[in-house]
Short mmCIF file of C-alpha atoms in Angstrom, two decimals:
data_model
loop_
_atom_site.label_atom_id
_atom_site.label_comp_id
_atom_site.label_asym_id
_atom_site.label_seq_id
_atom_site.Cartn_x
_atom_site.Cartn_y
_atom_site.Cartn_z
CA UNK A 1 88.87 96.01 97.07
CA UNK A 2 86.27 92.92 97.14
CA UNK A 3 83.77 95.27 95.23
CA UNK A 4 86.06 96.46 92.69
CA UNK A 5 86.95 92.23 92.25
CA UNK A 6 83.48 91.78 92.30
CA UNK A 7 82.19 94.65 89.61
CA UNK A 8 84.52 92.96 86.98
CA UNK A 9 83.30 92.62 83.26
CA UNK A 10 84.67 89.58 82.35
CA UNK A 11 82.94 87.10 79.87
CA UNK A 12 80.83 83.86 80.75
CA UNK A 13 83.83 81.63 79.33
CA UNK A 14 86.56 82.98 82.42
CA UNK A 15 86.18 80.28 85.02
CA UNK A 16 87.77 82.54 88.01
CA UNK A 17 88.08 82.79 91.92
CA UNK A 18 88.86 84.84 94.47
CA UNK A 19 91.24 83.79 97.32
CA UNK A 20 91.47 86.42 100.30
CA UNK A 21 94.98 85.99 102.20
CA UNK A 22 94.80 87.28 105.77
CA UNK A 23 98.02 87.70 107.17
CA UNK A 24 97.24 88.03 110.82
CA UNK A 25 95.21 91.06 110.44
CA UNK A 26 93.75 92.33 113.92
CA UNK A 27 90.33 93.19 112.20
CA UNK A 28 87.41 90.77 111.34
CA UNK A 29 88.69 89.65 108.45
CA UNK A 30 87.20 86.51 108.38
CA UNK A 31 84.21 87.70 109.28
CA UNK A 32 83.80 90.69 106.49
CA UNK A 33 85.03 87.48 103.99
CA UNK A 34 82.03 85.15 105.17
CA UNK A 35 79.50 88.13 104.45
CA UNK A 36 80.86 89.13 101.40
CA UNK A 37 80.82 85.48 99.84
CA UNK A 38 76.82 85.46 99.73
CA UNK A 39 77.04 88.24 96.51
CA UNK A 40 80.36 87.44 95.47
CA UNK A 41 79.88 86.09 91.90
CA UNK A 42 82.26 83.48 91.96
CA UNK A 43 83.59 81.59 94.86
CA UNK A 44 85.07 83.71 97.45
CA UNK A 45 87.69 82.07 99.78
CA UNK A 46 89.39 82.76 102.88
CA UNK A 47 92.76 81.88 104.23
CA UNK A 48 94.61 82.58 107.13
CA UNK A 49 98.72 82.52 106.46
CA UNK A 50 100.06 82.60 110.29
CA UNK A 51 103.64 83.57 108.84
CA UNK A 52 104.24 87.38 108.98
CA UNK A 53 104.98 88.85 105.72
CA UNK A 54 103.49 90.39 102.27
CA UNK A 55 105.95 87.66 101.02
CA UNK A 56 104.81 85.20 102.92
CA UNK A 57 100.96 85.87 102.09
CA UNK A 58 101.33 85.90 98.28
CA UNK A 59 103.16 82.85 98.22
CA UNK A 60 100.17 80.87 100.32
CA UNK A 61 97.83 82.91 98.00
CA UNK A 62 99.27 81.51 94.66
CA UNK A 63 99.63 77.77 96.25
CA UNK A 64 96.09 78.43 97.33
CA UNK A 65 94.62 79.56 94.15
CA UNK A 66 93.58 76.81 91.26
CA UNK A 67 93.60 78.94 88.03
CA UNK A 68 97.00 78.74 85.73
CA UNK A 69 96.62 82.10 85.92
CA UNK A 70 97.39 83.95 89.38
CA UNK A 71 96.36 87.77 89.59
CA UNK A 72 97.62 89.91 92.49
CA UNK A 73 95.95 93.56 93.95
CA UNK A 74 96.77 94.71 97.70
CA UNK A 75 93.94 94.99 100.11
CA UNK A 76 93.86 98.85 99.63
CA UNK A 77 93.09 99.09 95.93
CA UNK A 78 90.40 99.63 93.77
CA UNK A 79 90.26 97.85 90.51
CA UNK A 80 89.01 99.17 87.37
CA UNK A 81 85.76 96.29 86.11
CA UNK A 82 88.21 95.99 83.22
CA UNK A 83 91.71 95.03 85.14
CA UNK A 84 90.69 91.34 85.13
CA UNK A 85 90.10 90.95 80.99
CA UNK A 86 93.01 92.98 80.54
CA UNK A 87 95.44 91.17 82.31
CA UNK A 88 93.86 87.81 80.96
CA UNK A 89 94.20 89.29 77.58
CA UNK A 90 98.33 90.35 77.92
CA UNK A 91 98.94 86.38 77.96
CA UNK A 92 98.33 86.16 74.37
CA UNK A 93 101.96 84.03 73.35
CA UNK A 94 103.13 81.23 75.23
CA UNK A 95 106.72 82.94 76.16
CA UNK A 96 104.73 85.76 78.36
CA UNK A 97 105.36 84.87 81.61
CA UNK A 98 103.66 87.64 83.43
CA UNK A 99 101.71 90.82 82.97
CA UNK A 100 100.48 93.80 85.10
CA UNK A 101 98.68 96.84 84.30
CA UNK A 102 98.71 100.45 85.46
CA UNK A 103 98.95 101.64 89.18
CA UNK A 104 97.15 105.00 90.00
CA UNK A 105 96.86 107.10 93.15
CA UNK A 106 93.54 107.25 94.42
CA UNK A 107 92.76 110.20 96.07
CA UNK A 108 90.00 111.71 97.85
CA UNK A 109 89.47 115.50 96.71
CA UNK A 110 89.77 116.79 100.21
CA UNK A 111 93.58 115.18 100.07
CA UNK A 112 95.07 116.52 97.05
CA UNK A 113 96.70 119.60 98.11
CA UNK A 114 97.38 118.03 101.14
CA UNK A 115 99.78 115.19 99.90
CA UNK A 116 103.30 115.53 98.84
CA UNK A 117 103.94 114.94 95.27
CA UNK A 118 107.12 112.09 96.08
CA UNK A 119 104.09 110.05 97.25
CA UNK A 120 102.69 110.10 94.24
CA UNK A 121 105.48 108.64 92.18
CA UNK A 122 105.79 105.59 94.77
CA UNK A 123 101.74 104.68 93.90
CA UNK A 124 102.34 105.18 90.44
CA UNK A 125 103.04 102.93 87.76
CA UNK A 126 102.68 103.92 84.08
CA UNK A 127 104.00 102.82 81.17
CA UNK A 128 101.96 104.57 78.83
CA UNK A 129 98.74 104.04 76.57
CA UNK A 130 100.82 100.87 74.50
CA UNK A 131 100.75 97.01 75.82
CA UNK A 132 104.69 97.01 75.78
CA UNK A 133 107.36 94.51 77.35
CA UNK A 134 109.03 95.53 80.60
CA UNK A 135 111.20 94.77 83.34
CA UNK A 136 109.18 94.68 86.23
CA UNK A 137 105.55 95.13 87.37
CA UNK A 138 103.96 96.99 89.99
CA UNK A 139 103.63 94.38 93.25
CA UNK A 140 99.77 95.88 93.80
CA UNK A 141 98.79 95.16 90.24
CA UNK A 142 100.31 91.99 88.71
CA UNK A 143 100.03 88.80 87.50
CA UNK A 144 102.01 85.45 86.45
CA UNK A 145 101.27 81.88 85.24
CA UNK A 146 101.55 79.67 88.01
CA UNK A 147 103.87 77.17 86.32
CA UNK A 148 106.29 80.24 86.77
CA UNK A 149 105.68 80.51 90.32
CA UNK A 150 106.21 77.27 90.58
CA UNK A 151 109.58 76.76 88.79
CA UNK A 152 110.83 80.02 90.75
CA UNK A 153 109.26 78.70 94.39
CA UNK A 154 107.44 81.82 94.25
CA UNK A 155 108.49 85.21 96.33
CA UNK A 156 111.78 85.26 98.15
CA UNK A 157 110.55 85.39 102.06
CA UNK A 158 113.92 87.25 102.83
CA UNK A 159 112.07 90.24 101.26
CA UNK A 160 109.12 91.30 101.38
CA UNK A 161 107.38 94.25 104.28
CA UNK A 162 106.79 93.02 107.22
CA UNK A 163 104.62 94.32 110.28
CA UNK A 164 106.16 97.87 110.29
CA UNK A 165 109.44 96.84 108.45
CA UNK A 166 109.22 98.07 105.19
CA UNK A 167 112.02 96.34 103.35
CA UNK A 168 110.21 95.76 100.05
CA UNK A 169 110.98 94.00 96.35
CA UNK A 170 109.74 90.14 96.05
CA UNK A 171 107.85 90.92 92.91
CA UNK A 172 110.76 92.73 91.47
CA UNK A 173 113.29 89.44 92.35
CA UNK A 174 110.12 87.53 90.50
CA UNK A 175 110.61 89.98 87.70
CA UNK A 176 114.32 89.22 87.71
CA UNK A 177 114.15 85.85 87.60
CA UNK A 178 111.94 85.63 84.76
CA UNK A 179 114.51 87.52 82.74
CA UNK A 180 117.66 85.81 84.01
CA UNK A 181 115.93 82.28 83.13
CA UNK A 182 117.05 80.85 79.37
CA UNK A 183 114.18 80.83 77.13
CA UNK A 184 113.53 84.88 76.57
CA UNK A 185 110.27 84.82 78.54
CA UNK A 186 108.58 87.87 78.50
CA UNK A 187 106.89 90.30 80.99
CA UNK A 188 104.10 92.42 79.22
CA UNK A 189 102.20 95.66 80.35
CA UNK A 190 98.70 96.23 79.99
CA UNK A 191 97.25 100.15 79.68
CA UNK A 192 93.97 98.82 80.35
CA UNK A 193 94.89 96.58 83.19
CA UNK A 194 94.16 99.48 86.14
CA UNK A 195 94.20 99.37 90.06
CA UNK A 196 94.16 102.54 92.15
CA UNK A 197 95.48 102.93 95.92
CA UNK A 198 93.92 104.69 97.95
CA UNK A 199 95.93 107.46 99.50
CA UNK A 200 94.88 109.23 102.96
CA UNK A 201 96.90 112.55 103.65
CA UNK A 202 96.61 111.13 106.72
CA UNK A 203 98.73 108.26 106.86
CA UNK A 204 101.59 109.63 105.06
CA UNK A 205 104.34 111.96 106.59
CA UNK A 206 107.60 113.13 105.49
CA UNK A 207 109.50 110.85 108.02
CA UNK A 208 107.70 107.63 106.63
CA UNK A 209 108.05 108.88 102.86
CA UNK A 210 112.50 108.99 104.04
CA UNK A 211 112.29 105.44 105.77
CA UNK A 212 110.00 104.26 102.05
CA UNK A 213 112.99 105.09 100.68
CA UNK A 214 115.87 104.13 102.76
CA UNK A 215 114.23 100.82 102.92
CA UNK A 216 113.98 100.75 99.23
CA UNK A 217 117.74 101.18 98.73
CA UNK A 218 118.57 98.26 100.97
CA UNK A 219 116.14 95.91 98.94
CA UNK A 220 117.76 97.10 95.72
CA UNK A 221 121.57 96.28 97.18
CA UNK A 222 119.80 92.73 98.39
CA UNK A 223 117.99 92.70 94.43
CA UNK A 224 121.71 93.45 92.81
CA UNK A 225 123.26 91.04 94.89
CA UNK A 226 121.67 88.33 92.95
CA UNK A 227 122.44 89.34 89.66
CA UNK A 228 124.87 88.20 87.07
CA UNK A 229 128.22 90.70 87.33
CA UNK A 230 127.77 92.19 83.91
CA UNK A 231 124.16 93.62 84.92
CA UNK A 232 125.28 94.00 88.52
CA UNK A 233 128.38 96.81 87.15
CA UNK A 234 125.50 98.26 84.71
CA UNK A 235 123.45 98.38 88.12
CA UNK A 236 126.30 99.90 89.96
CA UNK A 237 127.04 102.17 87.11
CA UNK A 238 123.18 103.45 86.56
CA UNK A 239 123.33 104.78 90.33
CA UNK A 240 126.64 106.36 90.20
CA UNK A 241 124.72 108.52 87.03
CA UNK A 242 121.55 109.00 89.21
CA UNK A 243 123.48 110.01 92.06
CA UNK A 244 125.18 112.41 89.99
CA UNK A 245 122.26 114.03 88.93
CA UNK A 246 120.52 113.82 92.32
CA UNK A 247 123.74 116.19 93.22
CA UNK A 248 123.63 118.22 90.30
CA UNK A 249 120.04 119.24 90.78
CA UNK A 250 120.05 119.65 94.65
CA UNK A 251 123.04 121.73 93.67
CA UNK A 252 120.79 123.77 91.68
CA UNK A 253 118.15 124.22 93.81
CA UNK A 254 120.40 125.82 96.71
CA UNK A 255 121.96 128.36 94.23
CA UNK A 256 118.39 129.13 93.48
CA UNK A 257 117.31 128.90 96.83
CA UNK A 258 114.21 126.91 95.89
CA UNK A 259 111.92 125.50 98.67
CA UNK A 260 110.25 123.23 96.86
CA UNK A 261 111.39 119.51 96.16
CA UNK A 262 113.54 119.41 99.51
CA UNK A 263 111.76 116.25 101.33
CA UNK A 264 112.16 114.67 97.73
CA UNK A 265 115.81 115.40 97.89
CA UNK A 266 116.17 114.08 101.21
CA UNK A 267 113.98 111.14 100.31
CA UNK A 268 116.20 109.87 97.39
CA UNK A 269 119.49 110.88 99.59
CA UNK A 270 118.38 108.38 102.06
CA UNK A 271 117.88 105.89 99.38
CA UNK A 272 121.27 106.13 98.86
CA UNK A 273 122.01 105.73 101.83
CA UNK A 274 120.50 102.73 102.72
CA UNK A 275 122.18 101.24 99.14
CA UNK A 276 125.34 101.99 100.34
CA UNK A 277 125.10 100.62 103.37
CA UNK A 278 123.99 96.99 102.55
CA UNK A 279 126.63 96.95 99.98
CA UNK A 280 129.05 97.52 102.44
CA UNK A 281 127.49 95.21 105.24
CA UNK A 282 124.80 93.58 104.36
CA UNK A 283 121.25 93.80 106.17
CA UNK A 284 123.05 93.72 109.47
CA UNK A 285 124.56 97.25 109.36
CA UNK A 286 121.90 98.51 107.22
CA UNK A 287 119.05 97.62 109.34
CA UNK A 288 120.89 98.47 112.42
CA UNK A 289 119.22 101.16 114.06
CA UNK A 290 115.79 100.07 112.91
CA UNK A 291 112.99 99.27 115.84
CA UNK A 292 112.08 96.19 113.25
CA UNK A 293 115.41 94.61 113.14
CA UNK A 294 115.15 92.11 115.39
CA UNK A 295 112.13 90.71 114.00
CA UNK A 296 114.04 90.90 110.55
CA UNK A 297 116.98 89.29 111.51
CA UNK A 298 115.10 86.14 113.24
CA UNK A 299 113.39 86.01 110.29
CA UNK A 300 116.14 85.77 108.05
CA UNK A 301 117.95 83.07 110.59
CA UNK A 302 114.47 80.71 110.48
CA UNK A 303 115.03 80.76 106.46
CA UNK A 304 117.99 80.19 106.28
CA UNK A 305 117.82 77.27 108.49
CA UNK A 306 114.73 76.11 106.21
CA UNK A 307 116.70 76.66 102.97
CA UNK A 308 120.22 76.11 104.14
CA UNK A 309 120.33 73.43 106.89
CA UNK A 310 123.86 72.41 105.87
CA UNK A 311 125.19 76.38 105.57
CA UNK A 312 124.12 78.48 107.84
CA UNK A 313 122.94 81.91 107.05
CA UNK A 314 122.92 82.67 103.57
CA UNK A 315 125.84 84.96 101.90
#
């Protein structure tokens, strides 16, 4: 990742840092950050956020950082030398709020007929060859002016992955915010704007792909929650349809006794699942049988005593 950051081709006028959040990583981070600062081209920082929580990190990375400007990219991506410019260039009218570009599997050729193709749709984001507006951004590839952040008190810490819990969606609540706010801000896609993640055949098996996706259904019932109840119904409505379909197709394949597609079918049943369950009792019963839920649900009591002294858990 620091290589890719520091191979960008950005002109002498972009006055630019780098700000390296280490979220309590059991490597030598701070070491690897201390040796790569002597060829960095611009100043390299380190930070240590003691708070578990991708959350968490982005928010101290954004409160760290000085631009009015704040670019994200996980620790596992590569950049393309132009994501930088591109992104930069995407804020060309005041009203854009924020702007990401593509996200592309990166894959080693040994790997490609090893990995399952649903992976490939969860490390992919792409809108097409047209800057366009859009409703959300890819969390590994994104960006936002910081008077945003600011105004929104950056990513919700109720969401967020942490450790091994893989509840996800604080940039999509950012997204969501930006939208809901009065003032028609905009959120703008850059083509040229590209960041690839690595992917290791490896480190990605069919039982982790299912809990991806359970997980990802309870963030979305946490993500609908906070919306107004005329987009909520249209939210409800939209996954009645793609439930629907989901049916009609597995349908399909058993009558045609098709092999292929099955952990995919399983994957998006489970995201179902996991919808339906924190609609119908919140994180509690969803996350019930989870390993990580007693971590999560600590967490979620320490907020809410932050942000709620007077009220308890929040509703």
């Amino acid at each position: 990742m620091l290589d890719g950051l520091f191979s960008q081709s950005v002109g002498p006028a972009l006055r630019w840092e780098i700000v390296v959040v280490d979220n309590g990583s059991p490597d030598d981070t701070a070491r690897v950050v201390r040796e790569a600062a002597r060829r960095a081209p611009v100043e390299l920082r380190w930070v240590l956020e003691a708070e578990p929580g991708l959350s968490a990190a982005r928010n101290r990375g954004w409160r760290e950082a000085r631009g009015e400007i704040i670019a994200f990219i996980d620790d596992d991506c590569l950049p393309d030398p132009a994501w930088l410019r591109s992104l930069i260039d995407g804020y060309d009218a005041p009203d854009v709020a924020g702007v990401g570009g593509r996200l592309l599997p990166g894959i080693e050729p040994a790997d490609r007929e090893a990995i399952e193709p649903a992976w490939l749709a969860i490390y992919t984001f792409d809108c097409g060859e047209l800057a366009r507006d859009v409703r959300i951004l890819s969390g590994a590839n994104m960006s936002f002016r910081r008077a945003v952040l600011q105004r929104l008190a950056g990513f919700d810490e109720q969401l967020g992955r942490i450790g091994r819990c893989l509840l996800g969606g604080d940039e999509t609540d950012v997204c969501r915010a930006i939208l809901r706010e009065p003032g028609a801000q905009r959120i703008r896609y850059h083509p040229d704007a590209v960041a690839r993640h690595k992917l290791s055949a490896a480190a990605l098996s069919d039982a982790l792909l299912t809990k991806r996706h359970y997980c990802g259904g309870v963030a979305n019932a946490i993500l609908d929650r906070k919306e107004r109840p005329g987009r909520r119904i249209g939210s409800l409505l939209g996954r009645a349809a793609r439930i629907a379909v989901w049916v009609a197709r597995a349908a399909r394949r058993r009558v045609l006794r098709r092999a292929t597609g099955r952990l995919r079918e399983i994957a998006r049943w489970q995201e179902f699942v996991g919808y339906a369950k924190e609609r119908a009792g919140g994180i509690g019963l969803a996350c019930r049988d989870c390993p990580m839920r007693p971590a999560r649900e600590r967490r979620l009591e320490v907020l809410a005593a932050q942000r709620h002294p007077a009220e308890g858990r929040p509703r």
